[in-house]
Coordinates of C-alpha atoms and ligand atoms in Angstrom, one line a residue:
M14 CA -90.4 30.4 134.4
L15 CA -90.5 27.7 131.6
G16 CA -90.2 25.1 134.3
V17 CA -87.7 26.8 136.6
G18 CA -88.8 28.4 139.9
F19 CA -87.0 31.6 140.9
D20 CA -86.9 33.2 144.4
P21 CA -88.3 36.7 144.1
V22 CA -85.7 38.4 146.3
T23 CA -83.4 41.4 146.0
R24 CA -79.7 40.9 146.2
E25 CA -79.7 42.2 149.8
E26 CA -82.4 39.7 150.7
A27 CA -80.5 36.9 149.0
L28 CA -77.4 37.7 151.1
R29 CA -79.5 37.8 154.3
V30 CA -81.0 34.4 153.4
V31 CA -77.4 33.0 152.8
V32 CA -76.3 34.2 156.1
G33 CA -79.2 32.5 157.8
L34 CA -78.4 29.2 155.8
A35 CA -74.7 29.3 156.7
E36 CA -75.3 30.1 160.4
G37 CA -78.2 27.7 160.6
G38 CA -76.5 24.5 159.4
G39 CA -77.4 22.0 156.8
V40 CA -76.3 21.8 153.2
H41 CA -77.7 24.2 150.7
Q42 CA -77.3 24.8 147.0
V43 CA -77.7 28.3 145.6
V44 CA -78.1 28.7 141.8
T45 CA -77.8 31.8 139.8
A46 CA -79.6 31.0 136.5
G47 CA -79.9 33.1 133.3
A48 CA -81.7 32.2 130.1
E49 CA -79.0 29.8 129.0
L50 CA -79.5 27.7 132.2
V51 CA -83.4 27.7 132.0
M52 CA -83.1 26.4 128.3
M53 CA -80.6 23.7 129.4
A54 CA -82.9 22.7 132.2
G55 CA -85.8 22.4 129.7
R56 CA -83.9 19.7 128.0
D57 CA -82.5 18.0 130.9
P58 CA -84.9 16.5 133.4
A59 CA -82.1 15.6 135.9
L60 CA -80.8 19.2 135.8
S61 CA -84.3 20.6 136.1
A62 CA -84.9 18.4 139.2
S63 CA -81.7 19.6 140.9
L64 CA -82.7 23.2 140.3
A65 CA -86.0 22.4 141.9
R66 CA -84.3 21.1 145.0
A67 CA -82.0 24.1 145.3
T68 CA -82.5 26.2 148.3
L69 CA -82.2 29.5 146.4
V70 CA -82.5 30.1 142.7
L71 CA -81.5 33.7 141.7
P72 CA -82.0 35.5 138.4
D73 CA -78.6 36.1 136.7
G74 CA -79.5 37.9 133.5
A75 CA -81.7 40.7 132.2
G76 CA -83.5 38.1 130.1
V77 CA -84.9 36.2 133.0
V78 CA -86.0 39.4 134.8
W79 CA -87.7 40.6 131.7
A80 CA -89.4 37.3 131.1
S81 CA -90.7 37.1 134.7
R82 CA -92.3 40.6 134.4
R83 CA -94.1 39.5 131.1
L84 CA -95.1 36.0 132.4
H85 CA -95.8 36.7 136.1
P86 CA -96.2 40.3 136.9
P87 CA -94.9 42.0 139.0
G88 CA -92.0 39.6 138.3
L89 CA -88.6 39.3 139.8
P90 CA -87.3 42.5 141.6
A91 CA -83.8 42.7 140.0
R92 CA -81.0 40.5 138.6
V93 CA -78.4 39.1 140.9
P94 CA -75.2 38.9 138.8
G95 CA -73.2 35.7 140.0
V96 CA -69.9 37.7 140.0
E97 CA -71.3 40.4 142.3
L98 CA -72.8 37.7 144.5
A99 CA -69.6 35.8 144.6
A100 CA -67.7 39.0 145.7
Q101 CA -70.1 39.8 148.4
L102 CA -70.3 36.2 149.8
L103 CA -66.4 36.3 150.1
Q104 CA -66.9 39.5 152.1
L105 CA -69.6 37.9 154.3
A106 CA -67.3 34.9 154.8
E107 CA -64.6 37.2 156.0
N108 CA -67.0 39.0 158.4
H109 CA -68.5 35.8 159.7
R110 CA -65.4 33.8 159.8
W111 CA -66.7 31.1 157.5
P112 CA -64.0 29.0 156.0
V113 CA -64.2 29.0 152.2
F114 CA -63.4 26.4 149.5
L115 CA -62.8 27.7 146.0
L116 CA -63.2 25.2 143.3
G117 CA -62.8 25.9 139.5
A118 CA -61.2 28.0 136.9
R119 CA -57.7 27.4 135.1
P120 CA -54.9 26.8 137.6
W121 CA -53.1 30.1 137.1
V122 CA -56.3 32.1 137.4
L123 CA -57.2 30.3 140.6
D124 CA -53.6 31.0 142.0
T125 CA -53.9 34.6 140.9
L126 CA -57.3 34.8 142.8
V127 CA -56.0 33.3 145.9
T128 CA -52.9 35.7 146.0
R129 CA -55.3 38.5 145.5
L130 CA -57.7 37.5 148.2
R131 CA -54.9 37.0 150.6
K132 CA -54.0 40.6 150.0
T133 CA -57.3 42.3 149.9
Q134 CA -59.2 40.1 152.5
P135 CA -56.5 39.0 155.0
G136 CA -59.3 37.9 157.5
L137 CA -60.7 35.3 155.0
T138 CA -60.0 31.7 155.9
I139 CA -59.3 29.9 152.5
A140 CA -60.0 26.3 153.7
G141 CA -59.0 24.9 150.2
A142 CA -58.6 25.9 146.6
R143 CA -58.5 23.5 143.5
H144 CA -58.6 24.4 139.9
G145 CA -61.5 23.1 137.7
Y146 CA -59.7 21.0 135.1
F147 CA -60.2 17.5 136.3
D148 CA -61.9 14.4 134.8
S149 CA -65.4 13.4 135.8
D150 CA -63.9 10.2 137.4
Q151 CA -62.1 12.5 139.9
E152 CA -65.3 14.4 140.9
R153 CA -66.0 12.0 143.9
A154 CA -62.4 12.4 145.3
M155 CA -62.8 16.1 144.9
A156 CA -66.1 16.0 146.9
R157 CA -64.4 14.1 149.5
R158 CA -61.5 16.6 149.6
I159 CA -63.9 19.4 150.1
A160 CA -65.7 17.5 152.9
R161 CA -62.3 17.0 154.7
Q162 CA -61.6 20.8 154.6
R163 CA -65.0 21.5 156.3
P164 CA -65.7 24.8 154.5
R165 CA -68.8 26.6 155.3
L166 CA -69.0 28.4 151.9
L167 CA -68.1 26.5 148.7
L168 CA -67.9 28.5 145.5
V169 CA -67.9 26.4 142.4
A170 CA -66.6 27.9 139.1
L171 CA -66.9 25.1 136.6
G172 CA -69.2 26.7 134.3
Q173 CA -73.0 25.9 133.8
P174 CA -74.3 23.3 134.0
R175 CA -71.3 21.2 135.3
Q176 CA -71.1 23.2 138.5
E177 CA -74.8 22.8 139.3
R178 CA -74.7 19.1 138.5
F179 CA -71.6 18.7 140.6
I180 CA -73.1 20.4 143.7
A181 CA -76.4 18.5 143.3
A182 CA -74.5 15.1 142.9
Y183 CA -72.2 15.4 146.0
Q184 CA -74.1 17.4 148.5
D185 CA -74.7 14.2 150.6
H186 CA -70.9 14.2 151.1
W187 CA -70.9 17.6 153.0
K188 CA -72.1 18.9 156.2
D189 CA -73.1 22.4 157.2
L190 CA -72.3 24.1 153.8
V191 CA -73.7 26.6 151.4
A192 CA -72.5 25.7 147.9
V193 CA -73.0 28.3 145.1
G194 CA -72.3 27.9 141.3
V195 CA -70.6 31.0 140.3
G196 CA -69.6 30.4 136.5
G197 CA -66.9 32.6 135.2
S198 CA -66.6 34.8 138.4
F199 CA -63.1 33.6 139.4
D200 CA -61.7 34.9 136.1
V201 CA -63.3 38.3 136.8
L202 CA -62.4 38.4 140.6
A203 CA -58.8 37.5 139.7
G204 CA -58.6 40.5 137.4
V205 CA -58.0 38.3 134.3
V206 CA -61.3 38.9 132.4
P207 CA -62.9 42.4 132.6
R208 CA -66.6 42.9 133.2
A209 CA -68.8 44.5 130.6
P210 CA -68.8 48.4 130.9
V211 CA -71.5 49.7 133.2
W212 CA -73.6 51.2 130.4
M213 CA -73.8 47.8 128.7
R214 CA -74.8 46.1 131.9
R215 CA -77.5 48.7 132.6
Q216 CA -78.9 48.0 129.1
G217 CA -78.9 44.3 129.7
L218 CA -76.2 43.8 127.0
E219 CA -73.6 41.8 129.1
W220 CA -74.3 38.9 126.8
L221 CA -73.3 40.9 123.7
Y222 CA -70.0 42.0 125.6
R223 CA -69.2 38.4 126.3
L224 CA -70.0 37.3 122.7
L225 CA -67.6 40.0 121.4
R226 CA -64.8 38.9 123.7
E227 CA -65.5 35.2 123.2
P228 CA -66.9 34.9 119.7
K229 CA -67.0 31.0 120.2
R230 CA -69.9 31.5 122.7
W231 CA -72.2 32.0 119.7
R232 CA -73.4 28.5 119.8
R233 CA -74.3 28.6 123.5
Q234 CA -75.9 32.0 123.0
L235 CA -78.3 30.7 120.4
A236 CA -80.2 29.8 123.7
L237 CA -81.0 33.5 124.1
P238 CA -83.3 33.9 121.0
A239 CA -84.7 30.5 121.7
F240 CA -85.5 31.6 125.3
T241 CA -87.1 34.9 124.0
L242 CA -89.3 32.9 121.6
A243 CA -90.3 30.5 124.2
V244 CA -91.3 33.2 126.7
L245 CA -93.4 35.0 124.0
R246 CA -95.1 31.7 123.1
Q247 CA -95.9 31.1 126.8
Y248 CA -97.1 34.6 127.1
L249 CA -99.5 34.3 124.1
A250 CA -100.8 30.9 125.5
D251 CA -101.5 32.4 128.9
R252 CA -103.3 35.3 127.3
Q253 CA -105.5 33.0 125.3
R254 CA -106.4 31.0 128.3
Ligands
UDP308 N1 -64.0 25.8 133.8 C1 -63.4 24.9 134.8 N2 -63.4 23.6 134.2 C2 -63.9 23.1 133.0 C3 -64.4 24.1 132.2 C4 -64.5 25.4 132.7 O1 -63.0 25.2 135.8 O2 -63.7 21.9 132.8 C5 -64.0 27.3 134.4 C6 -63.6 28.2 133.3 O3 -62.1 28.3 133.6 C7 -64.2 29.4 133.9 C8 -65.5 28.9 134.3 O4 -65.5 27.6 134.5 O5 -63.6 30.1 135.0 C9 -66.7 29.0 133.1 O6 -66.8 30.3 132.8 P1 -68.1 30.8 131.8 O7 -67.8 32.2 131.5 O8 -68.2 29.8 130.6 O9 -69.3 30.5 132.9 P2 -70.8 30.3 132.5 O10 -71.1 31.2 131.4 O11 -70.9 28.8 132.3 O12 -71.3 30.6 133.9

C-alpha cells in the first residue's frame, strides 16, 4: 500500500507466526504500521527499505485497513493494535519462557511497567529494561547491551520511526531474537496513559482520542488526511487503468 507491503494476517495468525519465529531461531523484525508510518516511509527510502526487509508488517490503524480494502480487495482482515500485540507477546513470552528485553519510554514509566509485570506475570523473565532517553551516539552501546542479555523477545518503545530504524540498524548484533516496535505501548501497559474508549476504537477514532489528549500531535497527524488523499488518488488511477 503506497509502497509498504503488509502481511494479510489476523492477530491470532500473527501471534502464531511470532511463536514460530521465536522458536525457530534467527533475528526477525516485526513492524506495526499505521497511516503515519506509511507516509513517513514514502518520504524516506531507507525506512521504506527496512520495512521491506521486516519479517512481518502488521496494520496498526483503521486507516490502513480501510485503504487496503479500497485498493486491494478483499484487503487486510483486521487491524492489529500495537498495544494489544505487545500485551499478548508478553503473555506468550511468559508461557514459552522467552527472556524479554524492554527498551523505551520515560524512566519512571519503564520502572512502573517492570514493577507491574513482576506482579502480574511472575513467570516472565525480564532479561533487561532500559528507558528510551539516550542520545543517538549511545545506540550502538545499547544494541550491544541487548546482545549480552540474550533476550528472545525485544520490545522497542522509542516511537516511530526511531524504533523501526533502531531495530533495522542493529539487528546484525543480535542472535535468535524477535524485535518488535511497540510505540507508546509501555505508557499504556504501565497504566500511565489510558487507551481510547472502546466505542472510539470501534469507530476507528483512536487517532482523535490521542489528538485530544496530546494536541501537539496535530502536526504529526497531518499525515492522516495526506494518507487519505494519496489512497484516493491511487484508487482513481487504478480505476482509470
Ligand atoms: N520515547 C522514548 N525515547 C524518545 C522519544 C520517545 O523512549 O526519545 C517513548 C515515549 O516515552 C513513548 C514512546 O516512545 O513511550 C512513543 O510514544 P508515541 O505514542 O509517540 O508512539 P508512536 O505514535 O510513535 O508509535
